[in-house]
Coordinates of C-alpha atoms and ligand atoms in Angstrom, one line a residue:
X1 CA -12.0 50.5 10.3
X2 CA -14.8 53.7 10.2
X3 CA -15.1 54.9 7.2
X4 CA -14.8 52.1 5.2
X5 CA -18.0 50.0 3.8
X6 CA -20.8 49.4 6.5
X7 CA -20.8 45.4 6.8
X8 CA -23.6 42.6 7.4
X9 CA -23.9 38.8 7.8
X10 CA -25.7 36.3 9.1
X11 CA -24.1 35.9 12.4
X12 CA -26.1 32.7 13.3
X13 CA -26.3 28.9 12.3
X14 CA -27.5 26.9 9.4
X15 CA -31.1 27.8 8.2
X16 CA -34.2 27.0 8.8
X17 CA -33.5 28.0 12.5
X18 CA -36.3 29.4 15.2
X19 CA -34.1 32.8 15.2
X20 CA -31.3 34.1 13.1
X21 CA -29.4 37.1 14.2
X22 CA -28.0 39.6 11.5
X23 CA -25.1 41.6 12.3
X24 CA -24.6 45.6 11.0
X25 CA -21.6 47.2 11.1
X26 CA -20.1 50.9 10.3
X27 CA -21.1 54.5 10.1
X28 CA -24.6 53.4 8.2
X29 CA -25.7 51.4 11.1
X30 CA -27.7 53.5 12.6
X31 CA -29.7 55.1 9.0
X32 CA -30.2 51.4 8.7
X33 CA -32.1 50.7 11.8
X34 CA -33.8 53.8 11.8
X35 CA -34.8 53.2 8.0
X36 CA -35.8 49.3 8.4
X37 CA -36.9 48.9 12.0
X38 CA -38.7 52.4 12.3
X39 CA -36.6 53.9 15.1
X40 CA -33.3 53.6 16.8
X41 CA -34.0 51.9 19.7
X42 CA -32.2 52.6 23.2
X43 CA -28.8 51.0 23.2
X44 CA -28.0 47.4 24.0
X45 CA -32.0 47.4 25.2
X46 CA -33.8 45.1 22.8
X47 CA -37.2 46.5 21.2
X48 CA -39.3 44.6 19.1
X49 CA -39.8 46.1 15.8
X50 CA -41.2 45.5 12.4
X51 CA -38.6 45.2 9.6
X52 CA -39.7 46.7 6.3
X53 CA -38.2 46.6 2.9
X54 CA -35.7 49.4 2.5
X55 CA -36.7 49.5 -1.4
X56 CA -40.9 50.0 -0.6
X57 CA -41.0 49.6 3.0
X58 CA -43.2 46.4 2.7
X59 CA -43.0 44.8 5.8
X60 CA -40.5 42.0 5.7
X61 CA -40.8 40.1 9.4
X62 CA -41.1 41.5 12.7
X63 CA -38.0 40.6 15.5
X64 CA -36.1 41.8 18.2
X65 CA -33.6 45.0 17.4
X66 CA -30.4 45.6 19.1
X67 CA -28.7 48.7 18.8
X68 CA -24.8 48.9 20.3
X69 CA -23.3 52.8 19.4
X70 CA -19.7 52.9 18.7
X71 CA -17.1 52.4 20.2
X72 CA -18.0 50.5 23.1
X73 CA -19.4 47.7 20.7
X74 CA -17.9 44.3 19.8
X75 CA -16.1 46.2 16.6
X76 CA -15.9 49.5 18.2
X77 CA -18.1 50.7 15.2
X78 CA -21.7 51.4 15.5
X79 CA -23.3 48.2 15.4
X80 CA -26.7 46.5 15.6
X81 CA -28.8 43.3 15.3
X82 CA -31.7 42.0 13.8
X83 CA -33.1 39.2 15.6
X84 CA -36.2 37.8 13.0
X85 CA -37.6 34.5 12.5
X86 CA -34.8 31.8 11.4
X87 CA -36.8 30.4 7.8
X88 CA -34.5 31.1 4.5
X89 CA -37.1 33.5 2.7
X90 CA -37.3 35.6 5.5
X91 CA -33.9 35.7 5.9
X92 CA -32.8 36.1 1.8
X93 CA -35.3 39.4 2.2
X94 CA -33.8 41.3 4.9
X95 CA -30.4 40.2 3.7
X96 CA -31.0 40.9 0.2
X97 CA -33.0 44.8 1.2
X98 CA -29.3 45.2 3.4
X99 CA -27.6 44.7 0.2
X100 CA -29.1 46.7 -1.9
X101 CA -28.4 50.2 0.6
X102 CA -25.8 52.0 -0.8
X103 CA -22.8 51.6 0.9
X104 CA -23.4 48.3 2.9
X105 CA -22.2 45.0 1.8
X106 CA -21.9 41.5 2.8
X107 CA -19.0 40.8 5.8
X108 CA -16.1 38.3 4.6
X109 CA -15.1 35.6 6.7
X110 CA -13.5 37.6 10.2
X111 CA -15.2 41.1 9.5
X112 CA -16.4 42.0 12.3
X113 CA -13.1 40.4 14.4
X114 CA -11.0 42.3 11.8
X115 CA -12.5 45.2 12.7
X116 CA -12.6 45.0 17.0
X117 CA -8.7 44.3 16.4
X118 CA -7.9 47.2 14.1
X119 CA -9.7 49.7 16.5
X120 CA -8.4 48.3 19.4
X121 CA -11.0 46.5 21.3
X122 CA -9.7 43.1 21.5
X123 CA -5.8 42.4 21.0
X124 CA -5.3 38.7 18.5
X125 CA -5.0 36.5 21.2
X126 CA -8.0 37.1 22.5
X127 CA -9.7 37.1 19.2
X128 CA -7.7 33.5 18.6
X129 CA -10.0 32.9 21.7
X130 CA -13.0 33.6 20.3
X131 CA -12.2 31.7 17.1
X132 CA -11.4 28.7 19.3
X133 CA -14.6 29.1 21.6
X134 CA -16.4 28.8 18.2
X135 CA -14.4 25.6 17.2
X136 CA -14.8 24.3 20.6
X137 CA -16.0 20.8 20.5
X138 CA -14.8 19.7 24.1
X139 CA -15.7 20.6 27.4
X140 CA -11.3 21.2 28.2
X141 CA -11.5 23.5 24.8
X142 CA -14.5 25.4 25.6
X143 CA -12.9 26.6 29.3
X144 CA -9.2 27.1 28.0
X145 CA -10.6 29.5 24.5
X146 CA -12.9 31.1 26.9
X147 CA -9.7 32.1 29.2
X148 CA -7.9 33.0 26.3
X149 CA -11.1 35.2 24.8
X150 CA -11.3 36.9 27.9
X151 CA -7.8 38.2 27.8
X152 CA -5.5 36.0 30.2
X153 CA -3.0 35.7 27.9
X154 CA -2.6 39.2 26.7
X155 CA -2.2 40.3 30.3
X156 CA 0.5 37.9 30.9
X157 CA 2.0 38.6 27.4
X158 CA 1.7 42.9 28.0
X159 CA 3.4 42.0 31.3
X160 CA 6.0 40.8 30.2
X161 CA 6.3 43.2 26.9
X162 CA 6.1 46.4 29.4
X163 CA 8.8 45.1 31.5
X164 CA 11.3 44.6 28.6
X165 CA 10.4 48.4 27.3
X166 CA 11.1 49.3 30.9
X167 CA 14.2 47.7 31.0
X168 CA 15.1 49.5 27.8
X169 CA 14.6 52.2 28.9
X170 CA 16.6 52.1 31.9
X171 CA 19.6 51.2 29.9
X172 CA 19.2 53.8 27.0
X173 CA 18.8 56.3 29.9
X174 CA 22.0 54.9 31.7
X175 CA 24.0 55.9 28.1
X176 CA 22.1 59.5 27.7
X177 CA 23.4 60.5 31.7
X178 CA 27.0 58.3 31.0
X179 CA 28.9 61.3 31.0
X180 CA 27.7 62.9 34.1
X181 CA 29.7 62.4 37.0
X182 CA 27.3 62.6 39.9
X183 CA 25.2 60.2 38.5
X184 CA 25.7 57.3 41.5
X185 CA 26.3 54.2 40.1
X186 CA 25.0 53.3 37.1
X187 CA 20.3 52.9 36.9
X188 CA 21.1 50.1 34.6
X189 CA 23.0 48.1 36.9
X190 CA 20.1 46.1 38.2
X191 CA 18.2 45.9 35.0
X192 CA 20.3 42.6 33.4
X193 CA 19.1 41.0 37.0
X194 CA 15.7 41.3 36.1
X195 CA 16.2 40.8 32.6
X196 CA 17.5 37.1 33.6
X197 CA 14.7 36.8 36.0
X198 CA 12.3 37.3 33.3
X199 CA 13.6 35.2 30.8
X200 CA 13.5 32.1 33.3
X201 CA 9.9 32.7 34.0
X202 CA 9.3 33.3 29.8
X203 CA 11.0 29.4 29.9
X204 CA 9.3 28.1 32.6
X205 CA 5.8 29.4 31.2
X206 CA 7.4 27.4 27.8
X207 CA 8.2 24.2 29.5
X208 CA 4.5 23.6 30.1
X209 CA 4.6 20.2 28.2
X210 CA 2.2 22.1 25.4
X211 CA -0.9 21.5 26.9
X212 CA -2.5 24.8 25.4
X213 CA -1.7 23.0 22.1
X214 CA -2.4 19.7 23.3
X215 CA -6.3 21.2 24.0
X216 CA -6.4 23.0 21.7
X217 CA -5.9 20.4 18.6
X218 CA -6.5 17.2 20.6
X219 CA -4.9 14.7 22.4
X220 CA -2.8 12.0 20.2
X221 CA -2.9 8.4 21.0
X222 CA -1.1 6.4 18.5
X223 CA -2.1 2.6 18.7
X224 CA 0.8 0.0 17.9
X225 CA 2.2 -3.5 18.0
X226 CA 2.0 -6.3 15.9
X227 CA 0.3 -6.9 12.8
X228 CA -3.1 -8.5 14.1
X229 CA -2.6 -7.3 17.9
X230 CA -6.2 -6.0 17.7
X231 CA -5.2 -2.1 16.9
X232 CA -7.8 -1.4 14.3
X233 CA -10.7 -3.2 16.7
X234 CA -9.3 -1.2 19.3
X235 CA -10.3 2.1 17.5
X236 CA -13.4 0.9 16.3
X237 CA -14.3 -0.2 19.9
X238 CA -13.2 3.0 21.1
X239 CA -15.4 5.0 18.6
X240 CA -18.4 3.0 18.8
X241 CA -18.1 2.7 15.1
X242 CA -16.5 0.4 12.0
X243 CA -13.9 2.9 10.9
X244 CA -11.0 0.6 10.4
X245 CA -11.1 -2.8 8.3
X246 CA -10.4 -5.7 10.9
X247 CA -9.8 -9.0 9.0
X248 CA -8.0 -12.2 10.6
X249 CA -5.4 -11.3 7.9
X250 CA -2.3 -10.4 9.4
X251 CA -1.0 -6.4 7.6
X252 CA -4.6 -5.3 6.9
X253 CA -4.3 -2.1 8.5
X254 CA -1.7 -0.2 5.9
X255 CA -2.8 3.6 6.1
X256 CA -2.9 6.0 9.5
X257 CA -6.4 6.1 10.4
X258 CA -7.6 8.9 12.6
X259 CA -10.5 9.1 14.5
X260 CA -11.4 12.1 17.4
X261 CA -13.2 11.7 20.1
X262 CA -14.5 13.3 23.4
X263 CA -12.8 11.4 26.2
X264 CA -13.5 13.0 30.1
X265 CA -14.1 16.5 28.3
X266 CA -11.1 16.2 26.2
X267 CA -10.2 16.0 22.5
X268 CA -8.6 13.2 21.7
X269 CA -7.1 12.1 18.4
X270 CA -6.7 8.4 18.0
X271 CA -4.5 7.1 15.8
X272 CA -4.6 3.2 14.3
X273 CA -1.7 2.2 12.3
X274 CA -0.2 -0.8 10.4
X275 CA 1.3 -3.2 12.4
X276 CA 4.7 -3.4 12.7
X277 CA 6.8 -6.1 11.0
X278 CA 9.8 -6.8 8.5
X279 CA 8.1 -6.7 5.3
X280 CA 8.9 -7.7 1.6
X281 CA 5.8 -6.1 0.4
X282 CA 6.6 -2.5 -0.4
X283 CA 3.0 -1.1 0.3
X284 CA 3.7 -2.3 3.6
X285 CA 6.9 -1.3 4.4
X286 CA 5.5 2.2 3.9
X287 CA 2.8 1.5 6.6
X288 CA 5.3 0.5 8.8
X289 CA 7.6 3.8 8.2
X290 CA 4.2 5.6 9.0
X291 CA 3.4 3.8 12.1
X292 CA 6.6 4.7 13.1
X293 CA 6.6 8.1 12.3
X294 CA 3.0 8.8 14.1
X295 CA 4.7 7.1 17.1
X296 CA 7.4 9.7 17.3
X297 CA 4.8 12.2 17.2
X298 CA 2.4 10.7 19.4
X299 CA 1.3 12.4 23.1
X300 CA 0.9 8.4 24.2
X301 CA 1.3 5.4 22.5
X302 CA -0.5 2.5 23.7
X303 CA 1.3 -0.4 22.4
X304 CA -1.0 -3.7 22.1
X305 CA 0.3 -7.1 22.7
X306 CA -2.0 -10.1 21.7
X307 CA -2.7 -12.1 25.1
X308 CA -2.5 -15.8 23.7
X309 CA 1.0 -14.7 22.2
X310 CA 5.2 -15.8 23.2
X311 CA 5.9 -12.2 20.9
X312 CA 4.8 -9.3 20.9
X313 CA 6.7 -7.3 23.5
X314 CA 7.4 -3.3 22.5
X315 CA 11.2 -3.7 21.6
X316 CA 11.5 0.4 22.9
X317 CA 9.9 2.4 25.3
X318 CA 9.3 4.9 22.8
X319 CA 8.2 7.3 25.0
X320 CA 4.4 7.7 26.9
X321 CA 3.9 4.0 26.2
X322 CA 1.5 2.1 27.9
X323 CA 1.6 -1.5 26.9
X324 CA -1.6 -3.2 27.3
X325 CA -2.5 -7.3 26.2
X326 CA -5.4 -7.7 23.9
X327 CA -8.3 -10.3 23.5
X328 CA -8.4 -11.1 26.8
X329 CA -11.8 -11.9 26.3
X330 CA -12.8 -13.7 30.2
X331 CA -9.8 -11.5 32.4
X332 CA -8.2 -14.8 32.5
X333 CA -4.7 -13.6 31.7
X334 CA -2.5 -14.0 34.5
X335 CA -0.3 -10.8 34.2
X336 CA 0.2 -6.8 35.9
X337 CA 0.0 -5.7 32.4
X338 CA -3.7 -4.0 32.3
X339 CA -5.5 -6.5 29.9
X340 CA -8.6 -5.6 27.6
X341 CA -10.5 -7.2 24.9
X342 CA -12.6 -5.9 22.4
X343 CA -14.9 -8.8 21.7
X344 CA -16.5 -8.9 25.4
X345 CA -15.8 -5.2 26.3
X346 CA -13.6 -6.7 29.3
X347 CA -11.1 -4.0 30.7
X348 CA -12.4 -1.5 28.3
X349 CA -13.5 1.2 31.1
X350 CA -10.4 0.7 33.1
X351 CA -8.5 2.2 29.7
X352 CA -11.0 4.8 29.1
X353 CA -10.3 6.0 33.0
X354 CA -6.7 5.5 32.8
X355 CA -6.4 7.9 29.4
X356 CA -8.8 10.0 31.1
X357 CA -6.4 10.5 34.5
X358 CA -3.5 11.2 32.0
X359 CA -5.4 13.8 30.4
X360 CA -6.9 15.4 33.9
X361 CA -3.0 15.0 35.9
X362 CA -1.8 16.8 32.8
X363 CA -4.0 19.5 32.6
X364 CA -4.4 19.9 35.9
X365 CA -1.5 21.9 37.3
X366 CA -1.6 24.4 33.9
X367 CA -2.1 27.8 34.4
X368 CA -4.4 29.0 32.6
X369 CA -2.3 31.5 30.3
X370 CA -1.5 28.8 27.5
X371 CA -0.1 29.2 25.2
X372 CA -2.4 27.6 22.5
X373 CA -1.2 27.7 19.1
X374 CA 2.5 27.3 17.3
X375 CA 3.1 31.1 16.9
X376 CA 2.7 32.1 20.1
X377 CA 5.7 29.4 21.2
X378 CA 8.4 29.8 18.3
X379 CA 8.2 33.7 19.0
X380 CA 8.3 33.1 23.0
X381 CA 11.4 30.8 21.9
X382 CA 12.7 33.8 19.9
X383 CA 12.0 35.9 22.8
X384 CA 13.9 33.8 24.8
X385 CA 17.4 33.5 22.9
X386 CA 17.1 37.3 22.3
X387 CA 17.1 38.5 26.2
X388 CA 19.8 34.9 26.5
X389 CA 22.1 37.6 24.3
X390 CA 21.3 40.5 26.0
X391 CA 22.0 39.2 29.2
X392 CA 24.9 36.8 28.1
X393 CA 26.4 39.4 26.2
X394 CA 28.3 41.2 29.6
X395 CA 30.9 43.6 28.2
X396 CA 29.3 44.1 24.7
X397 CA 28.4 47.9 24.1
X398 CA 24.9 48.6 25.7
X399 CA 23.6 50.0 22.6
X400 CA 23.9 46.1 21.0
X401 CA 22.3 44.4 24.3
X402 CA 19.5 47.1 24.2
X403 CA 18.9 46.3 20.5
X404 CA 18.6 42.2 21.7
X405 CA 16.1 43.6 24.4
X406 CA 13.9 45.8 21.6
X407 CA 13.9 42.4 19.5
X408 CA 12.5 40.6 22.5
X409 CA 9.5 42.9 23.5
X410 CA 8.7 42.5 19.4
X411 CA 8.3 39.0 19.9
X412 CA 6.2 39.4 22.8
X413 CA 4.2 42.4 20.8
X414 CA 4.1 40.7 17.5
X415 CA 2.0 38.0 19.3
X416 CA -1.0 40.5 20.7
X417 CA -0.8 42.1 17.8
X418 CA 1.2 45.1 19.1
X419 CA 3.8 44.9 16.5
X420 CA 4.0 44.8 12.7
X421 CA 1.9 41.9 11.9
X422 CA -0.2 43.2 8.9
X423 CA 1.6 39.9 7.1
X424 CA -0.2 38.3 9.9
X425 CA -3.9 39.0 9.7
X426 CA -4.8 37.7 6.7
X427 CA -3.8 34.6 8.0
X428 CA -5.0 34.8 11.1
X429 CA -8.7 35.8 10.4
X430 CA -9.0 33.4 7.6
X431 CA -9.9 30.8 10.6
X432 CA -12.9 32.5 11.6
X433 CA -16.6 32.0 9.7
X434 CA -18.8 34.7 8.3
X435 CA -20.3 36.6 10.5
X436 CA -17.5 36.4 13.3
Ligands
GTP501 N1 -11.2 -12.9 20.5 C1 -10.8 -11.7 20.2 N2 -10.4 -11.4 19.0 C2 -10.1 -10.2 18.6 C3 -10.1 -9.1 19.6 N3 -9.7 -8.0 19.0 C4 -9.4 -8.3 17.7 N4 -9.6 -9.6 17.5 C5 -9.4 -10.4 16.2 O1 -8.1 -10.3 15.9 C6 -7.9 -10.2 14.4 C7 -7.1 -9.0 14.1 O2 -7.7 -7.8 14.5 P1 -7.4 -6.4 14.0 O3 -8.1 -5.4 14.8 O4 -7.6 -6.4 12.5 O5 -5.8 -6.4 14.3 P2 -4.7 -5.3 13.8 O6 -3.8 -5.1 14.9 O7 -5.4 -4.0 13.4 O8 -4.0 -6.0 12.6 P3 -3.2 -5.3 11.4 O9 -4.0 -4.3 10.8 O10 -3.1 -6.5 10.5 O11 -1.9 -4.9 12.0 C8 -9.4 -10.1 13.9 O12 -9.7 -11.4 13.4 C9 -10.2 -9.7 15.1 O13 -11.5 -10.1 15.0 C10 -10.5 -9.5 20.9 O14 -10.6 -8.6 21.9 N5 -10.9 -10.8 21.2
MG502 MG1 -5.4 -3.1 11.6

């Protein structure tokens, strides 16, 4: 927060780059610009400037200077940035002049982020946004962290959080007028309706088949069948590279191995895995376990079953299984399983498009207040069996059921960033880079 040391980064990419933007931030900001660039220039107007040596005033580079007052800046502080000429000396010299000001000091990782939170000018989910919009490497990733950054959730989230401290407050008021006799009825009377009313819509929001998360960290297709069904060709087909051994060996394939890719705008993780079989060999055996392990945590298994073979058949539907006959190299197979082969490409696209309509008929009826990441669901879940009590809890004393309620609009609070989550930070800002 102000008052503490005034921070600066590199807020930009790897060096040499055409421009690099610095970051300032804190109650030296603006001696700094006026010092370095000559003059405070008006705010968020850029001005092209020379940058000079704090030390001897040597000029340094010349770039474009931006100049945001506090607090309505990205940190709330008084901030600015140096726009110069992206080569490393350059750079290293207006860095290394920003060091030596008394006072300033390199940003850690999350700074600046740190900072918007702590004086109030983003809450964390919107900041998990912003981390996520950075990390972004899909097209599906990009939209949902820009939602998120932009402060969907939170509304949703301070929606419901008011409306359990209103409810509160309608029952701790119903026990402050309990003695007064021409008080009609009681005001708490309809507030266990609503409180029932909002803890269906908390569940429904939870029962959204975690696509936020899904997203967010990818798509997982675990590939299975038989040993020498074609799984590890599969995922080197479908990554256009030789990740995974293929040998006419039956039980190459041992390990998981991962690879992600960008299918219709989506992350997806896909999975290869040893194929499954009774096995003496004890390094096998282990495979197996794992194979079956990554199937139970898969979001669809496509389950490959060699086209020339009598076996081969899934013995489970274990779930979002597709079953699909490999190697049929000419679409000769006479079958209404979909059939692909790796070797002549045949039926390839049709699979591509078919995980691709998955994705989009999944996606496509979500709302666009995720939830994206593990904490915000197990303290929604929490949130959940709290107003359950409340509500449940009929001829309990209202001071108990208004205690389940306060626990609730915690939850709900503790995941904006409302409520006690200094435990929390550290954590959470550890995701984002320098600079952010
Ligand atoms: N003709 C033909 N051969 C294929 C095709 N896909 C895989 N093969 C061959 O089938 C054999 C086994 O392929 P893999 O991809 O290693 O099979 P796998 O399921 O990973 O086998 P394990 O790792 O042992 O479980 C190799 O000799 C491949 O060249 C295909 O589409 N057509
Ligand atoms: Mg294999």
């Amino acid at each position: 927060m102000s008052g503490l040391d005034t921070i600066f980064a590199l807020s930009s990419g790897q060096l040499p780059s055409g421009i690099a933007v610095i970051r300032i931030s804190g109650s030296r900001c603006r001696f700094v610009i006026e010092t370095m660039a000559g003059k405070l220039p008006s705010p968020r107007k850029a001005s092209l400037c020379e940058i000079v040596s704090f030390e001897d005033k040597q000029v340094l580079d010349q770039g474009l200077v931006l100049w945001f007052p506090g607090p309505k800046s990205f940190t709330g502080e008084d901030c600015a940035e140096l726009q110069i000429h992206g080569g490393r000396a350059v750079v290293a010299a207006v860095l290394r002049s920003l060091g030596s000001i008394d006072g300033l000091r390199m940003a850690d990782a999350g700074e600046f982020s740190r900072r918007a939170f702590e004086n109030g000018r983003l809450d964390l989910t919107e900041l998990e946004g912003l981390s996520d919009l950075i990390a972004a490497q899909s097209e599906a990733q990009r939209k949902q962290a820009y939602f998120q950054s932009r402060g969907e959730l939170r509304q949703l989230l301070e929606d419901w959080r008011h409306r359990l401290i209103h409810m509160r407050a309608l029952v701790e008021a119903d026990f402050d007028f309990s003695d007064e006799e021409d008080v009609p009825g009681s005001v708490a009377d309809g507030v266990w309706d609503k409180a029932q009313e909002l803890r269906d819509e908390i569940a429904t929001h939870l029962n959204d088949g975690r696509i936020g998360e899904i997203v967010r960290d990818g798509f997982r297709i675990v590939l299975m069948g038989l040993p020498n069904s074609g799984k590890s060709s599969l995922l080197n087909a479908l990554s256009k590279r030789d990740v995974a051994i293929v040998t006419e060996i039956a039980g190459t394939t041992r390990d998981l191995i991962e690879v992600e890719l960008d299918i219709a705008g989506y992350l997806v993780v896909v999975c290869d895995t040893a194929g499954i079989r009774d096995s003496g060999d004890f390094i096998e055996q282990e495979g197996v376990r794992r194979a079956k392990e990554a199937g139970d945590q898969a979001d669809m298994i496509i389950w490959l079953w060699e086209a020339g073979a009598e076996d081969g058949a899934p013995e489970t539907n274990l779930g979002n299984q597709i079953v699909i006959r490999s190697k049929d190299d000419d679409g000769s197979l006479k079958t209404d399983l979909m059939t692909i082969s790796t070797k002549s490409g045949y039926g390839m696209e049709s699979l591509i498009s078919l995980i691709a309509r998955q994705l989009e008929t999944l996606v496509s009826n979500a709302d666009q207040r995720l939830v994206t990441r593990e904490r915000h669901r197990s303290a929604l879940v929490d949130s959940v069996t709290e107003l359950t009590i409340a509500i449940e809890d009929k001829t309990g004393p209202n001071d108990l059921r208004v205690e389940y309620l306060r626990k609730a609009s915690d939850d709900v609070g503790r995941i904006v960033g409302r409520v006690d989550v200094e435990d929390l930070l550290d954590v959470i800002f550890a995701e984002f880079c320098v600079g952010k």
